Short mmCIF file of C-alpha atoms in Angstrom, two decimals:
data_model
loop_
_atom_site.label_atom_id
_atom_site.label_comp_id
_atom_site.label_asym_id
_atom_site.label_seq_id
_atom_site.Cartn_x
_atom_site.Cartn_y
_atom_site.Cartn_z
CA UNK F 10 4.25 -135.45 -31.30
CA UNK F 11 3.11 -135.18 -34.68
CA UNK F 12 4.73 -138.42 -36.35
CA UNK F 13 6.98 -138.11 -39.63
CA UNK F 14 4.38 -139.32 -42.14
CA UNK F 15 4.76 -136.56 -44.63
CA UNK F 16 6.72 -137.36 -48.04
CA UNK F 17 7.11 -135.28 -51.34
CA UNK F 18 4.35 -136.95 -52.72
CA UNK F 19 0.86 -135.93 -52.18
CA UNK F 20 -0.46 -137.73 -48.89
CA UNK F 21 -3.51 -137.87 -46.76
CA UNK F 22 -3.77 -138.80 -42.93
CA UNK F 23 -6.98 -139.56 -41.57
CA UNK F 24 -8.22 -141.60 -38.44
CA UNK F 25 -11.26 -143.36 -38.60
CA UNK F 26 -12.26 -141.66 -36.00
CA UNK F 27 -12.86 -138.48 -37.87
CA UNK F 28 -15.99 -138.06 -38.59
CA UNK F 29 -16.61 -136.30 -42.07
CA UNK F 30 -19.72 -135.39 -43.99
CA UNK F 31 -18.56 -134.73 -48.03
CA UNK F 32 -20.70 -133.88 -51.14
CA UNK F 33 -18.27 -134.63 -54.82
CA UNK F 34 -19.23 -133.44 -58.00
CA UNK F 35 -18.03 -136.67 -59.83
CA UNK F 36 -19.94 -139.81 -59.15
CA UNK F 37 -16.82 -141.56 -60.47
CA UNK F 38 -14.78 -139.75 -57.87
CA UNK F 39 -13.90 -142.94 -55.56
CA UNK F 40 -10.76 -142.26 -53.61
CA UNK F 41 -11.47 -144.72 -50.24
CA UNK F 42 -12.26 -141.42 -47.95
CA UNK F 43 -14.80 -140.15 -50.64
CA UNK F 44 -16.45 -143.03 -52.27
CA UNK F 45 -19.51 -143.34 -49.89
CA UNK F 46 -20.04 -139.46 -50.51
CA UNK F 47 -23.59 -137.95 -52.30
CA UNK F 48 -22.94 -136.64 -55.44
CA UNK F 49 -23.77 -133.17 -56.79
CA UNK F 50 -23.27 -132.65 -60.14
CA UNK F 51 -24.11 -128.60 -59.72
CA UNK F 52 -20.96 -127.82 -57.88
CA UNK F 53 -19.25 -128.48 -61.39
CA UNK F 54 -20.59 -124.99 -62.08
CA UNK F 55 -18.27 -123.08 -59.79
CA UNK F 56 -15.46 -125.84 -60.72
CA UNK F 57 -15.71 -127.19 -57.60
CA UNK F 58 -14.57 -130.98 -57.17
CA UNK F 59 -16.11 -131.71 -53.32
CA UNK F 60 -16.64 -130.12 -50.02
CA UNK F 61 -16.54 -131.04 -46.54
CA UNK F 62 -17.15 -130.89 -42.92
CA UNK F 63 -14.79 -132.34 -40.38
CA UNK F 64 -15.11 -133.43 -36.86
CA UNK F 65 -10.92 -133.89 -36.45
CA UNK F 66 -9.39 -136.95 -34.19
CA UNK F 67 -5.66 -136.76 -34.43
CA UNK F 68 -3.99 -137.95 -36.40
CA UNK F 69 -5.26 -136.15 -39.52
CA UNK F 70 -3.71 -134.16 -42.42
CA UNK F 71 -2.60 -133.76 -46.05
CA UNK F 72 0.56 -133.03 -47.97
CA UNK F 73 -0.27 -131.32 -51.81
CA UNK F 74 3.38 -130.05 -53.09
CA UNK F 75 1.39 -129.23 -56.18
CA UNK F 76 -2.08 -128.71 -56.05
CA UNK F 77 -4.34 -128.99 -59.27
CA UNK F 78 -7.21 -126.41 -58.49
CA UNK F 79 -7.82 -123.66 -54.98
CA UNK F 80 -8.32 -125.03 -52.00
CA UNK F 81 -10.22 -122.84 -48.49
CA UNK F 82 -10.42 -124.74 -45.80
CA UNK F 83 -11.92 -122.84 -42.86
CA UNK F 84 -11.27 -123.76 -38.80
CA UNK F 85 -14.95 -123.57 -36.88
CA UNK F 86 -13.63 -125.28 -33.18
CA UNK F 87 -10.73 -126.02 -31.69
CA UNK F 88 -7.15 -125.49 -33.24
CA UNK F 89 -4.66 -127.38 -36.01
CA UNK F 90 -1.49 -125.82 -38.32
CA UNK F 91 -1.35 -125.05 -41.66
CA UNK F 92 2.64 -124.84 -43.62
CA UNK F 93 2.98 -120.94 -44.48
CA UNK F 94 6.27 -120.20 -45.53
CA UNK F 95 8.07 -123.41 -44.39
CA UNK F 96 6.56 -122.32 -40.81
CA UNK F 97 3.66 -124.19 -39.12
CA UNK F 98 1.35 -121.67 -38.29
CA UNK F 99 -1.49 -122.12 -36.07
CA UNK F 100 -5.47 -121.83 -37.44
CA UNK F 101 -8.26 -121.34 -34.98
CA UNK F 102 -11.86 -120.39 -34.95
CA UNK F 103 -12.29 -117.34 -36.82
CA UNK F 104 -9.95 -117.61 -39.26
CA UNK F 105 -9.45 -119.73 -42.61
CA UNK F 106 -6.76 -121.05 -45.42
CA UNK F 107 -6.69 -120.46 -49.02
CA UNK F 108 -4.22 -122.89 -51.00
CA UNK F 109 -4.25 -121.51 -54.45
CA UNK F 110 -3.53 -124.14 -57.64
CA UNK F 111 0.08 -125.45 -58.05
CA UNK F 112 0.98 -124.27 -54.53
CA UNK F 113 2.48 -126.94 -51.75
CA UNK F 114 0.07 -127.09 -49.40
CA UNK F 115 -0.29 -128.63 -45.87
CA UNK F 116 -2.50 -128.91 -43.08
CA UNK F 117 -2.47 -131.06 -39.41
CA UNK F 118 -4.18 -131.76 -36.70
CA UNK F 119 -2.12 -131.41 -33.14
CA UNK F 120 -2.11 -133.73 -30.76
CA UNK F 121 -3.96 -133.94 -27.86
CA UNK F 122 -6.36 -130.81 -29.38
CA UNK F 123 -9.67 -130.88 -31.24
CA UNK F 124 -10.37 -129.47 -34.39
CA UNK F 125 -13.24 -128.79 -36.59
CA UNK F 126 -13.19 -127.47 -40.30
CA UNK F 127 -14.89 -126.85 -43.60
CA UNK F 128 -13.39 -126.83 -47.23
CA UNK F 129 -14.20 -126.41 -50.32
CA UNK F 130 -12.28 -127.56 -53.06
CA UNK F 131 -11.88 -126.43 -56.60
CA UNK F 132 -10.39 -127.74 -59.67
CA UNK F 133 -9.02 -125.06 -62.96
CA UNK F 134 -7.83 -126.32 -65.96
CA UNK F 135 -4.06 -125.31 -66.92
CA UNK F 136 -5.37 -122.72 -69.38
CA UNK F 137 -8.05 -121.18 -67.28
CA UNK F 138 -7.82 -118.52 -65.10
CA UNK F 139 -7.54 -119.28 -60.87
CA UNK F 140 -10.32 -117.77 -59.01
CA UNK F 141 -7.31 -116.10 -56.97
CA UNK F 142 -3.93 -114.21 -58.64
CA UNK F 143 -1.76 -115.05 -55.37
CA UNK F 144 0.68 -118.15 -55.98
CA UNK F 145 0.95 -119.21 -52.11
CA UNK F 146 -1.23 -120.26 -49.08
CA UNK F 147 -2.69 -117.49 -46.97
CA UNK F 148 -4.23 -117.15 -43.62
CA UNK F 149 -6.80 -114.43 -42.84
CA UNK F 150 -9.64 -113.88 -40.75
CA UNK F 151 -12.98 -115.30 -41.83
CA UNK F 152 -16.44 -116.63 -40.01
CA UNK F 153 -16.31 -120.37 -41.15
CA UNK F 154 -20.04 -121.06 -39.65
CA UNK F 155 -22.29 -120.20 -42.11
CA UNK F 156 -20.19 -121.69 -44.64
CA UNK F 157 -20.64 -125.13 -42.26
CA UNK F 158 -24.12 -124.60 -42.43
CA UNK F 159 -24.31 -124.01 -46.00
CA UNK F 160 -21.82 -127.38 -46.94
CA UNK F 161 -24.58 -129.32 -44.21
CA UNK F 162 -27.77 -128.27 -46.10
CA UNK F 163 -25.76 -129.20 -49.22
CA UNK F 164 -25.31 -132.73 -47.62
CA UNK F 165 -28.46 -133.44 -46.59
CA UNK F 166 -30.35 -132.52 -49.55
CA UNK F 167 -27.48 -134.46 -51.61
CA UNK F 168 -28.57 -137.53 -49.78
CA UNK F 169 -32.27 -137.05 -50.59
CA UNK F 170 -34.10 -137.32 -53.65
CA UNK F 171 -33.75 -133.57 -53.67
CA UNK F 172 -34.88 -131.22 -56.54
CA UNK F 173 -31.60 -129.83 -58.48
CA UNK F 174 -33.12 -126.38 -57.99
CA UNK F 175 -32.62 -127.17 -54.60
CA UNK F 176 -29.53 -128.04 -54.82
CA UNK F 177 -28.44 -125.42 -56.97
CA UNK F 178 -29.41 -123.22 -53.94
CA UNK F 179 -27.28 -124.90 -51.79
CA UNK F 180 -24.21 -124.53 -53.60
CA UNK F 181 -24.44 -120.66 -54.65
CA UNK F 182 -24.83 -120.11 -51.12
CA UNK F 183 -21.95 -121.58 -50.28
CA UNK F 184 -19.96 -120.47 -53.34
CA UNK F 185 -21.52 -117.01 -51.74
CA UNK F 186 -19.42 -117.14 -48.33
CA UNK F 187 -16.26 -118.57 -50.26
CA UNK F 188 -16.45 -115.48 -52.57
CA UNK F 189 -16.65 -113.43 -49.29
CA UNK F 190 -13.31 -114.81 -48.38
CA UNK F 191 -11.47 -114.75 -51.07
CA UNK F 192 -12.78 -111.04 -51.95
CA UNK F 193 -9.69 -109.78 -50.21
CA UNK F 194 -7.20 -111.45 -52.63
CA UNK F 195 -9.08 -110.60 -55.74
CA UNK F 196 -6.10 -107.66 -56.23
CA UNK F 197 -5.64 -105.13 -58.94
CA UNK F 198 -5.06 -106.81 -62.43
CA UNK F 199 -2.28 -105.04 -62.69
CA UNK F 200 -0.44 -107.42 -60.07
CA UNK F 201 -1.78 -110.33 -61.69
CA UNK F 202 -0.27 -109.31 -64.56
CA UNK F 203 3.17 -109.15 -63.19
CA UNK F 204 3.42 -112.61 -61.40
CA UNK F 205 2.08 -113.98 -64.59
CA UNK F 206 4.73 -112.58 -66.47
CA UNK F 207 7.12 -113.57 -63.54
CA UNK F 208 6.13 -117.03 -63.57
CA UNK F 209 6.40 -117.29 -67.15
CA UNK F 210 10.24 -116.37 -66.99
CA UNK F 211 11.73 -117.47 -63.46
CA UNK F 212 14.98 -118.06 -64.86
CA UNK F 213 15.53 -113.80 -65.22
CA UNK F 214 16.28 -111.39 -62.91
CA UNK F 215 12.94 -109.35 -60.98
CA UNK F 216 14.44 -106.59 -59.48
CA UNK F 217 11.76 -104.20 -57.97
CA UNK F 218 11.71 -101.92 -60.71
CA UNK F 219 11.18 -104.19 -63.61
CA UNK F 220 8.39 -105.88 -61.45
CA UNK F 221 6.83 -102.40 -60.92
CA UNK F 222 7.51 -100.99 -64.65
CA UNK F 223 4.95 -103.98 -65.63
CA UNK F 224 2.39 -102.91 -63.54
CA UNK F 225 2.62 -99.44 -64.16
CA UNK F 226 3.90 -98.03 -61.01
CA UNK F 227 6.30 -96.63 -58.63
CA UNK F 228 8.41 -98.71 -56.92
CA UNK F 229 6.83 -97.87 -53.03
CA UNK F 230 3.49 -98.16 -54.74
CA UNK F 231 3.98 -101.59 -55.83
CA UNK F 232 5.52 -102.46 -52.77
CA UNK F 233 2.80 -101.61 -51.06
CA UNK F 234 0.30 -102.87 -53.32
CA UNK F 235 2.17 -106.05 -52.77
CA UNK F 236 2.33 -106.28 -49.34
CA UNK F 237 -1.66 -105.75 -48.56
CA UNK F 238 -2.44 -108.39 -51.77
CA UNK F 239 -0.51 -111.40 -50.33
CA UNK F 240 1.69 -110.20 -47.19
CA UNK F 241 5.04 -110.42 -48.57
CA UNK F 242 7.15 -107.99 -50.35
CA UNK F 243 7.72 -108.18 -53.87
CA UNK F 244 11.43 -110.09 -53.16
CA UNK F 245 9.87 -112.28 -51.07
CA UNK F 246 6.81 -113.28 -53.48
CA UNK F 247 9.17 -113.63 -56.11
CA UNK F 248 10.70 -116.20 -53.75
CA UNK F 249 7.98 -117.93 -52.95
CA UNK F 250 6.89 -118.45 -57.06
CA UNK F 251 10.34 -119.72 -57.72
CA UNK F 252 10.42 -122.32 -54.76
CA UNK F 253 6.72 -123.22 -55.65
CA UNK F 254 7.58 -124.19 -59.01
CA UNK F 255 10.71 -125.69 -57.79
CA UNK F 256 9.10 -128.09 -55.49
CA UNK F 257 6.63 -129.36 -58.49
CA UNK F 258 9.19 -129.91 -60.82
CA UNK F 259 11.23 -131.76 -58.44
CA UNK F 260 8.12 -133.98 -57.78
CA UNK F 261 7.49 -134.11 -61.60
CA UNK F 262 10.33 -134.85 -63.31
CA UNK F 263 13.70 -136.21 -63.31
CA UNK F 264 15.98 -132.85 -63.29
CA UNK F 265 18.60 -132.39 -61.19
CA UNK F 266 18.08 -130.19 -58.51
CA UNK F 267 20.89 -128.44 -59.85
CA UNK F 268 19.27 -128.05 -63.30
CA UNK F 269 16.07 -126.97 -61.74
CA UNK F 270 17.70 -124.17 -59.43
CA UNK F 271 19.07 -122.84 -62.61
CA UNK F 272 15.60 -123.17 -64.06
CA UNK F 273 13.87 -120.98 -61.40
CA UNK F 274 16.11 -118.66 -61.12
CA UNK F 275 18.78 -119.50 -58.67
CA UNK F 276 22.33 -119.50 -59.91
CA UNK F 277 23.89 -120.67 -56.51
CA UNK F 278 22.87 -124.32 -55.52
CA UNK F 279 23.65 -123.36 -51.65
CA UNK F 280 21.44 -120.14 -52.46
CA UNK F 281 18.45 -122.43 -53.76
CA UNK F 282 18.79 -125.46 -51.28
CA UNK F 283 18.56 -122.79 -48.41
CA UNK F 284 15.98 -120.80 -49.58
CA UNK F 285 13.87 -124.22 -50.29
CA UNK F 286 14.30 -125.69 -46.86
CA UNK F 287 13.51 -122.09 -45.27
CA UNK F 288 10.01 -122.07 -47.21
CA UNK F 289 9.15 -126.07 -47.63
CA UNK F 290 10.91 -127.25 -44.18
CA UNK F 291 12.75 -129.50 -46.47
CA UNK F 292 16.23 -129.67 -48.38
CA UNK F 293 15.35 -130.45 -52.24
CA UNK F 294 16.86 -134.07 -52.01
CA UNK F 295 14.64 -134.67 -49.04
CA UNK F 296 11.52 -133.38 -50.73
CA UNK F 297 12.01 -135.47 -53.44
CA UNK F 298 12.80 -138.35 -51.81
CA UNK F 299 16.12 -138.75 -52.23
#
């Protein structure tokens, strides 16, 4: 049984067991389960912040409700859950995670199972662009290995006296495989454009044909569109922005929850409250602590 250790604020869960091999970008990046970590100043050119491998002991996880940069975080062995959609969905061998910024994000380990994964983590200013347009974790298939192999290399030259042409190698290979993965969700501007403008105006109603008069299309086109870009439908994306920004202003300011429904969108409290629980797991007063 995976024990209640999750709270509103971010968290991280790791047994000593775990073995983990990490390369940061910041030498004066010296949380406890980094600070021993080789530094490599050249992932600062792809705006990455660190990158790991992980031999998983349970217990072992992390809470984000509002992550400051993307996050991919691939499964090479074994079998944990990642929190799509206020669901815990499995994520096995084959397959990988992208977190994108100011999403909540979660991952675990399950009990009694091993688990082996990469990551790579990123960090975008407020004003710059995301290296993804979606606004919520996805799974989809993706070969982790090579990107374990690449984040290794990285690692053991990183530990060296290597050459920074050698480590520049490293690290646009494995920006290389990351780019293969997140390929799929590099959609049509034209979406992008539309959950920009949605995000900058949750508080208004985004009925399907305003969303798809933005983007320049028919309604079953956009729909569609849509649905292959992040796997929802435009109602349910819309959804998912509005409880997104939800959960980081309840872990960011002092607002009522009622004031914040209002302020994404929601004119019901009960509406909000059960729509939040559906996608977080969590009533808002919970989530905030409360």
């Amino acid at each position: 049984m995976w024990p209640d250790i999750f709270r509103p604020m971010k968290t991280d869960i790791r047994l000593s067991e775990t073995t983990e091999q990490i390369v940061r970008a910041d030498p004066n990046d010296v949380r406890p389960w980094m600070q021993d970590a080789p530094v490599c100043s050249a992932l600062g050119r792809h705006r990455i912040v660190h990158v790991g491998v992980a031999d998983v002991v349970h217990p072992y996880g992390e809470e984000r409700p509002s992550l400051s940069g993307t996050f991919v975080m691939a499964c090479t062995a074994g079998e944990g859950e990642v929190l799509l959609d206020g669901v815990w969905s499995p994520i096995r061998p084959g397959s990988a995670c992208l977190a994108p910024p100011h999403a909540f994000h979660s991952y675990r380990s399950i009990q009694g199972k091993p688990w082996k994964i990469v990551w790579v983590r990123y960090q975008e200013p407020e004003q710059s662009s995301p290296i993804v347009s979606t606004r919520a974790p996805l799974v989809a298939d993706f070969d982790g290995e090579p990107l374990r192999l690449a984040i290794l290399g990285l690692h053991r030259e990183a530990s060296t006296k290597a050459k920074p042409v050698a480590l520049q190698y490293w690290v646009d290979l494995l920006q290389y495989y990351v780019d293969s993965f997140i390929e799929i969700w590099k959609t049509d501007d034209r979406l992008g454009a539309v959950w920009s403008k949605v995000h900058s105006a949750l508080e208004e109603d985004w009925p399907l044909e305003r969303l798809a008069g933005i983007a320049g299309l028919g309604g079953k086109q956009f729909s569609r569109l849509c649905v292959e870009s992040v796997a929802r439908t435009p109602a349910q994306h819309v959804a998912w922005i509005r409880i997104q920004r939800a959960a980081h202003l309840l872990s960011h300011t002092k607002d009522k929850v009622e004031t914040i429904a209002h302020a994404v969108g929601y004119r019901s409290l009960t509406t909000f409250s059960h729509k939040f629980q559906q996608l977080t797991g969590q009533r808002p007063s919970a989530y905030r602590g409360t």
